[in-house]
């Protein structure tokens, strides 16, 4: 494998939520390097602050201390792709309307932005559904729109916050294949957050395990298996057991 | 930083109120508005105190008007609750009552309570009972409709759970449907309260010799804006206090509505 | 199962039947003030054709409706604007929120005397009264709707690069439309009630005027016709709005499946 360039470097990042009565330290001394075009999975139990970490990267939240450095400069708001767990599609906009939203907000003219959006709608396999409203779509299709919308920002960094967490098991498996296919076709730096060990091993070039109170990086794994990986493979199961043994029991 | 921002907002609020009353006071003081059409807030405040004991020009002091209005509206309102809520709940649960009463309510519902006033006055006169009945009509419909909807909207899963526990039909009604309908019931009570208070004002303006609505109506016919303004203020404050008291009741009876 | 359905329909018919019978009995008694159904129908037919106070029933209804629609238009425009301001901007809310909260508990009907004192007994005072009656629910629903927006929508808007103005226009406003429409529906029925009240107190035209005319001349048939007319109009208004909701915001109200 070629040596990849560092894309994002996170140093000693901490986050404390303070209210009048008490303050809770959620993240403590997170150190993390994300390589260019890798599929990085951040794995951690529920409520451990994974979303907070992504929100800080997306500038929806601010760290208490520490630094985040982007190799090509911090992307402006709107120049970063983020896929939400609960889809966060605009219910009043069609599939096309959602996917073209980013470029519309940037003031790109209609023909250009719709052609661009169409490219990503095709990429996620939703051609023919351009005019549908989100409420007419199944969960899996909704999240495809979410992914297309994030891709349409043309950002080279994609943040995904438990994107398949709300889907049923079958849909989840097919969406995992789908996201890898999309990523192979259109390589970008992906940071994928999940609480599901199998999903992490199935997808990740690298897996960062978070844990502890407050949360910090516990361990890093590299699943050295060719894709498509097999859930029942010996190596897969071995790694799975290893990670499970290292994971904090989540309440 | 945050403290600073909060302080700024509080100051803005005070500024808004001061400006409002300031402009009001000045526009009357400096003769921009005729005193025949608007009184200064300071005059209104003065009137509020003098009217506490002074019977002129409308024949009664504020406490007397106030008590007359409260007595009327509470009688009608409570009567509507006592009859309307059980009726709505039963209508929602028992199909027979549903099909028997719902068509009637569909006819009555769109008629604004105020439109009942003339017919009631003609058939029942302008006594206490007639007015209580007007207020009852205005408060009754929302009580019934919302209690009915509350039962209809009960989560079927909850009913099924109760059934698998062996609950009888009556138990399902009292232990599952009624508690889960409380949300809607209180929405109905809130609408009823508002309706009964505003219908009261209308009824007193149209046919009465006492009460806050009568007081502001007299204020108009005598061109005494200070009487009207004071009356409106008392009506508004009373309405706000009643809805505040209702919120307190709600917290006691249905605490799960509040986190 | 089918049997039960028939029983229910039968019961509904019964209930209307009982209602009519009760009406006939109540009105049939010696010296009763309640008009018979026949007299009511006759009155209805009569005032459809013969004018009272220079206007037939449809003309009176139209006079009232016109007042409502004019005032309602201003209430929607200004109410939505104020509601968005109060819900969206903390500063705006601090400045105008307390004022609004102070005036809100006064029932619109209680404004009638002071409005008449200010604006006389012409059309303007009726517009103002209807305006007050419909303005308040629109402001309340709009501001509550803005505050209740799912924070996720706002986050999504920010991530997609919306600046503060775009966040309001392209995200917050569309997300609030269902709440605004709910407010508009309440506002229209409140406005209709206000116009009837205002006309009952002073007017020379309109259904409110007509109903009081009935009261003054002891013509109960006229009163009942007016009550029914008022009810039908209010029912139609809310039905039309409900239909419009499906058209204006299909993502919320209409049930379209692929």
PDB file of N, CA and C in Angstrom, chain C residues 128-187:
ATOM      1  N   UNK C 128     -60.076  46.267  12.361  1.00  0.00           N
ATOM      2  CA  UNK C 128     -59.091  46.223  13.445  1.00  0.00           C
ATOM      3  C   UNK C 128     -59.440  45.111  14.437  1.00  0.00           C
ATOM      4  N   UNK C 129     -60.729  44.974  14.738  1.00  0.00           N
ATOM      5  CA  UNK C 129     -61.128  43.947  15.703  1.00  0.00           C
ATOM      6  C   UNK C 129     -60.830  42.548  15.161  1.00  0.00           C
ATOM      7  N   UNK C 130     -61.187  42.314  13.908  1.00  0.00           N
ATOM      8  CA  UNK C 130     -60.886  41.011  13.301  1.00  0.00           C
ATOM      9  C   UNK C 130     -59.370  40.802  13.251  1.00  0.00           C
ATOM     10  N   UNK C 131     -58.655  41.872  12.925  1.00  0.00           N
ATOM     11  CA  UNK C 131     -57.201  41.791  12.875  1.00  0.00           C
ATOM     12  C   UNK C 131     -56.641  41.321  14.221  1.00  0.00           C
ATOM     13  N   UNK C 132     -57.097  41.945  15.307  1.00  0.00           N
ATOM     14  CA  UNK C 132     -56.597  41.557  16.632  1.00  0.00           C
ATOM     15  C   UNK C 132     -56.916  40.086  16.894  1.00  0.00           C
ATOM     16  N   UNK C 133     -58.144  39.695  16.548  1.00  0.00           N
ATOM     17  CA  UNK C 133     -58.551  38.323  16.816  1.00  0.00           C
ATOM     18  C   UNK C 133     -57.743  37.298  16.054  1.00  0.00           C
ATOM     19  N   UNK C 134     -57.316  37.623  14.827  1.00  0.00           N
ATOM     20  CA  UNK C 134     -56.579  36.607  14.076  1.00  0.00           C
ATOM     21  C   UNK C 134     -55.064  36.760  14.200  1.00  0.00           C
ATOM     22  N   UNK C 135     -54.624  37.944  14.542  1.00  0.00           N
ATOM     23  CA  UNK C 135     -53.192  38.203  14.655  1.00  0.00           C
ATOM     24  C   UNK C 135     -52.552  37.356  15.760  1.00  0.00           C
ATOM     25  N   UNK C 136     -53.199  37.314  16.920  1.00  0.00           N
ATOM     26  CA  UNK C 136     -52.600  36.661  18.079  1.00  0.00           C
ATOM     27  C   UNK C 136     -52.309  35.166  17.835  1.00  0.00           C
ATOM     28  N   UNK C 137     -53.302  34.376  17.368  1.00  0.00           N
ATOM     29  CA  UNK C 137     -52.965  32.955  17.150  1.00  0.00           C
ATOM     30  C   UNK C 137     -51.889  32.739  16.092  1.00  0.00           C
ATOM     31  N   UNK C 138     -51.825  33.623  15.088  1.00  0.00           N
ATOM     32  CA  UNK C 138     -50.789  33.443  14.063  1.00  0.00           C
ATOM     33  C   UNK C 138     -49.413  33.696  14.663  1.00  0.00           C
ATOM     34  N   UNK C 139     -49.283  34.757  15.438  1.00  0.00           N
ATOM     35  CA  UNK C 139     -47.985  35.041  16.062  1.00  0.00           C
ATOM     36  C   UNK C 139     -47.590  33.889  16.981  1.00  0.00           C
ATOM     37  N   UNK C 140     -48.550  33.453  17.803  1.00  0.00           N
ATOM     38  CA  UNK C 140     -48.234  32.385  18.763  1.00  0.00           C
ATOM     39  C   UNK C 140     -47.766  31.122  18.054  1.00  0.00           C
ATOM     40  N   UNK C 141     -48.515  30.702  17.037  1.00  0.00           N
ATOM     41  CA  UNK C 141     -48.159  29.462  16.353  1.00  0.00           C
ATOM     42  C   UNK C 141     -46.853  29.586  15.591  1.00  0.00           C
ATOM     43  N   UNK C 142     -46.650  30.732  14.942  1.00  0.00           N
ATOM     44  CA  UNK C 142     -45.421  30.905  14.176  1.00  0.00           C
ATOM     45  C   UNK C 142     -44.206  30.886  15.098  1.00  0.00           C
ATOM     46  N   UNK C 143     -44.264  31.646  16.192  1.00  0.00           N
ATOM     47  CA  UNK C 143     -43.081  31.702  17.047  1.00  0.00           C
ATOM     48  C   UNK C 143     -42.851  30.353  17.721  1.00  0.00           C
ATOM     49  N   UNK C 144     -43.924  29.695  18.130  1.00  0.00           N
ATOM     50  CA  UNK C 144     -43.748  28.370  18.735  1.00  0.00           C
ATOM     51  C   UNK C 144     -43.192  27.393  17.706  1.00  0.00           C
ATOM     52  N   UNK C 145     -43.660  27.509  16.461  1.00  0.00           N
ATOM     53  CA  UNK C 145     -43.172  26.636  15.410  1.00  0.00           C
ATOM     54  C   UNK C 145     -41.691  26.825  15.155  1.00  0.00           C
ATOM     55  N   UNK C 146     -41.249  28.070  15.115  1.00  0.00           N
ATOM     56  CA  UNK C 146     -39.817  28.340  14.886  1.00  0.00           C
ATOM     57  C   UNK C 146     -38.991  27.771  16.029  1.00  0.00           C
ATOM     58  N   UNK C 147     -39.477  27.946  17.257  1.00  0.00           N
ATOM     59  CA  UNK C 147     -38.695  27.457  18.400  1.00  0.00           C
ATOM     60  C   UNK C 147     -38.672  25.943  18.445  1.00  0.00           C
ATOM     61  N   UNK C 148     -39.694  25.295  17.876  1.00  0.00           N
ATOM     62  CA  UNK C 148     -39.779  23.837  17.980  1.00  0.00           C
ATOM     63  C   UNK C 148     -39.099  23.125  16.811  1.00  0.00           C
ATOM     64  N   UNK C 149     -38.405  23.861  15.963  1.00  0.00           N
ATOM     65  CA  UNK C 149     -37.733  23.205  14.831  1.00  0.00           C
ATOM     66  C   UNK C 149     -36.713  22.207  15.367  1.00  0.00           C
ATOM     67  N   UNK C 150     -36.688  21.044  14.756  1.00  0.00           N
ATOM     68  CA  UNK C 150     -35.711  20.029  15.112  1.00  0.00           C
ATOM     69  C   UNK C 150     -34.304  20.617  14.935  1.00  0.00           C
ATOM     70  N   UNK C 151     -33.490  20.633  16.011  1.00  0.00           N
ATOM     71  CA  UNK C 151     -32.145  21.204  15.888  1.00  0.00           C
ATOM     72  C   UNK C 151     -31.335  20.526  14.785  1.00  0.00           C
ATOM     73  N   UNK C 152     -31.704  19.278  14.497  1.00  0.00           N
ATOM     74  CA  UNK C 152     -31.029  18.538  13.437  1.00  0.00           C
ATOM     75  C   UNK C 152     -31.168  19.263  12.092  1.00  0.00           C
ATOM     76  N   UNK C 153     -32.345  19.858  11.855  1.00  0.00           N
ATOM     77  CA  UNK C 153     -32.576  20.583  10.598  1.00  0.00           C
ATOM     78  C   UNK C 153     -31.601  21.761  10.504  1.00  0.00           C
ATOM     79  N   UNK C 154     -31.454  22.446  11.654  1.00  0.00           N
ATOM     80  CA  UNK C 154     -30.561  23.604  11.679  1.00  0.00           C
ATOM     81  C   UNK C 154     -29.120  23.143  11.441  1.00  0.00           C
ATOM     82  N   UNK C 155     -28.725  22.047  12.111  1.00  0.00           N
ATOM     83  CA  UNK C 155     -27.376  21.519  11.902  1.00  0.00           C
ATOM     84  C   UNK C 155     -27.164  21.173  10.442  1.00  0.00           C
ATOM     85  N   UNK C 156     -28.138  20.480   9.857  1.00  0.00           N
ATOM     86  CA  UNK C 156     -28.013  20.083   8.454  1.00  0.00           C
ATOM     87  C   UNK C 156     -27.846  21.317   7.576  1.00  0.00           C
ATOM     88  N   UNK C 157     -28.633  22.352   7.854  1.00  0.00           N
ATOM     89  CA  UNK C 157     -28.520  23.584   7.084  1.00  0.00           C
ATOM     90  C   UNK C 157     -27.139  24.200   7.210  1.00  0.00           C
ATOM     91  N   UNK C 158     -26.626  24.221   8.449  1.00  0.00           N
ATOM     92  CA  UNK C 158     -25.302  24.813   8.668  1.00  0.00           C
ATOM     93  C   UNK C 158     -24.226  24.041   7.928  1.00  0.00           C
ATOM     94  N   UNK C 159     -24.296  22.703   8.047  1.00  0.00           N
ATOM     95  CA  UNK C 159     -23.282  21.868   7.410  1.00  0.00           C
ATOM     96  C   UNK C 159     -23.313  22.057   5.900  1.00  0.00           C
ATOM     97  N   UNK C 160     -24.513  22.287   5.351  1.00  0.00           N
ATOM     98  CA  UNK C 160     -24.615  22.481   3.910  1.00  0.00           C
ATOM     99  C   UNK C 160     -24.202  23.893   3.500  1.00  0.00           C
ATOM    100  N   UNK C 161     -23.794  24.685   4.484  1.00  0.00           N
ATOM    101  CA  UNK C 161     -23.209  25.975   4.156  1.00  0.00           C
ATOM    102  C   UNK C 161     -24.161  27.148   4.181  1.00  0.00           C
ATOM    103  N   UNK C 162     -25.314  27.009   4.834  1.00  0.00           N
ATOM    104  CA  UNK C 162     -26.254  28.127   4.878  1.00  0.00           C
ATOM    105  C   UNK C 162     -25.739  29.201   5.830  1.00  0.00           C
ATOM    106  N   UNK C 163     -25.761  30.440   5.377  1.00  0.00           N
ATOM    107  CA  UNK C 163     -25.462  31.529   6.309  1.00  0.00           C
ATOM    108  C   UNK C 163     -26.731  31.826   7.107  1.00  0.00           C
ATOM    109  N   UNK C 164     -26.649  32.785   8.014  1.00  0.00           N
ATOM    110  CA  UNK C 164     -27.775  32.968   8.927  1.00  0.00           C
ATOM    111  C   UNK C 164     -29.071  33.330   8.195  1.00  0.00           C
ATOM    112  N   UNK C 165     -28.933  34.123   7.171  1.00  0.00           N
ATOM    113  CA  UNK C 165     -30.130  34.518   6.428  1.00  0.00           C
ATOM    114  C   UNK C 165     -30.708  33.313   5.672  1.00  0.00           C
ATOM    115  N   UNK C 166     -29.804  32.537   5.031  1.00  0.00           N
ATOM    116  CA  UNK C 166     -30.272  31.355   4.302  1.00  0.00           C
ATOM    117  C   UNK C 166     -30.877  30.335   5.258  1.00  0.00           C
ATOM    118  N   UNK C 167     -30.301  30.265   6.443  1.00  0.00           N
ATOM    119  CA  UNK C 167     -30.808  29.328   7.443  1.00  0.00           C
ATOM    120  C   UNK C 167     -32.259  29.658   7.780  1.00  0.00           C
ATOM    121  N   UNK C 168     -32.550  30.966   7.836  1.00  0.00           N
ATOM    122  CA  UNK C 168     -33.922  31.377   8.131  1.00  0.00           C
ATOM    123  C   UNK C 168     -34.836  31.136   6.922  1.00  0.00           C
ATOM    124  N   UNK C 169     -34.384  31.572   5.747  1.00  0.00           N
ATOM    125  CA  UNK C 169     -35.256  31.527   4.571  1.00  0.00           C
ATOM    126  C   UNK C 169     -35.408  30.107   4.026  1.00  0.00           C
ATOM    127  N   UNK C 170     -34.296  29.373   3.958  1.00  0.00           N
ATOM    128  CA  UNK C 170     -34.334  28.071   3.295  1.00  0.00           C
ATOM    129  C   UNK C 170     -34.559  26.899   4.249  1.00  0.00           C
ATOM    130  N   UNK C 171     -34.321  27.094   5.522  1.00  0.00           N
ATOM    131  CA  UNK C 171     -34.484  25.977   6.453  1.00  0.00           C
ATOM    132  C   UNK C 171     -35.585  26.263   7.479  1.00  0.00           C
ATOM    133  N   UNK C 172     -35.406  27.301   8.273  1.00  0.00           N
ATOM    134  CA  UNK C 172     -36.342  27.526   9.374  1.00  0.00           C
ATOM    135  C   UNK C 172     -37.746  27.844   8.873  1.00  0.00           C
ATOM    136  N   UNK C 173     -37.852  28.710   7.866  1.00  0.00           N
ATOM    137  CA  UNK C 173     -39.185  29.100   7.417  1.00  0.00           C
ATOM    138  C   UNK C 173     -39.987  27.923   6.846  1.00  0.00           C
ATOM    139  N   UNK C 174     -39.422  27.180   5.882  1.00  0.00           N
ATOM    140  CA  UNK C 174     -40.212  26.031   5.385  1.00  0.00           C
ATOM    141  C   UNK C 174     -40.545  25.033   6.489  1.00  0.00           C
ATOM    142  N   UNK C 175     -39.637  24.846   7.424  1.00  0.00           N
ATOM    143  CA  UNK C 175     -39.897  23.895   8.503  1.00  0.00           C
ATOM    144  C   UNK C 175     -41.042  24.371   9.385  1.00  0.00           C
ATOM    145  N   UNK C 176     -41.325  25.670   9.369  1.00  0.00           N
ATOM    146  CA  UNK C 176     -42.365  26.231  10.234  1.00  0.00           C
ATOM    147  C   UNK C 176     -43.722  26.296   9.544  1.00  0.00           C
ATOM    148  N   UNK C 177     -43.741  26.095   8.230  1.00  0.00           N
ATOM    149  CA  UNK C 177     -45.006  26.259   7.498  1.00  0.00           C
ATOM    150  C   UNK C 177     -46.175  25.458   8.100  1.00  0.00           C
ATOM    151  N   UNK C 178     -45.977  24.183   8.477  1.00  0.00           N
ATOM    152  CA  UNK C 178     -47.125  23.478   9.075  1.00  0.00           C
ATOM    153  C   UNK C 178     -47.670  24.189  10.307  1.00  0.00           C
ATOM    154  N   UNK C 179     -46.781  24.696  11.156  1.00  0.00           N
ATOM    155  CA  UNK C 179     -47.233  25.404  12.358  1.00  0.00           C
ATOM    156  C   UNK C 179     -47.956  26.688  11.979  1.00  0.00           C
ATOM    157  N   UNK C 180     -47.451  27.378  10.964  1.00  0.00           N
ATOM    158  CA  UNK C 180     -48.096  28.619  10.527  1.00  0.00           C
ATOM    159  C   UNK C 180     -49.501  28.317  10.013  1.00  0.00           C
ATOM    160  N   UNK C 181     -49.623  27.251   9.242  1.00  0.00           N
ATOM    161  CA  UNK C 181     -50.939  26.902   8.704  1.00  0.00           C
ATOM    162  C   UNK C 181     -51.911  26.555   9.823  1.00  0.00           C
ATOM    163  N   UNK C 182     -51.422  25.864  10.840  1.00  0.00           N
ATOM    164  CA  UNK C 182     -52.290  25.560  11.984  1.00  0.00           C
ATOM    165  C   UNK C 182     -52.754  26.856  12.629  1.00  0.00           C
ATOM    166  N   UNK C 183     -51.830  27.811  12.757  1.00  0.00           N
ATOM    167  CA  UNK C 183     -52.178  29.105  13.329  1.00  0.00           C
ATOM    168  C   UNK C 183     -53.208  29.823  12.477  1.00  0.00           C
ATOM    169  N   UNK C 184     -53.041  29.732  11.172  1.00  0.00           N
ATOM    170  CA  UNK C 184     -53.958  30.412  10.256  1.00  0.00           C
ATOM    171  C   UNK C 184     -55.367  29.864  10.400  1.00  0.00           C
ATOM    172  N   UNK C 185     -55.454  28.554  10.621  1.00  0.00           N
ATOM    173  CA  UNK C 185     -56.780  27.950  10.761  1.00  0.00           C
ATOM    174  C   UNK C 185     -57.478  28.445  12.034  1.00  0.00           C
ATOM    175  N   UNK C 186     -56.734  28.447  13.140  1.00  0.00           N
ATOM    176  CA  UNK C 186     -57.294  28.989  14.378  1.00  0.00           C
ATOM    177  C   UNK C 186     -57.673  30.448  14.175  1.00  0.00           C
ATOM    178  N   UNK C 187     -56.791  31.174  13.485  1.00  0.00           N
ATOM    179  CA  UNK C 187     -56.981  32.610  13.310  1.00  0.00           C
ATOM    180  C   UNK C 187     -58.236  32.903  12.505  1.00  0.00           C
TER     181      UNK C 187
END
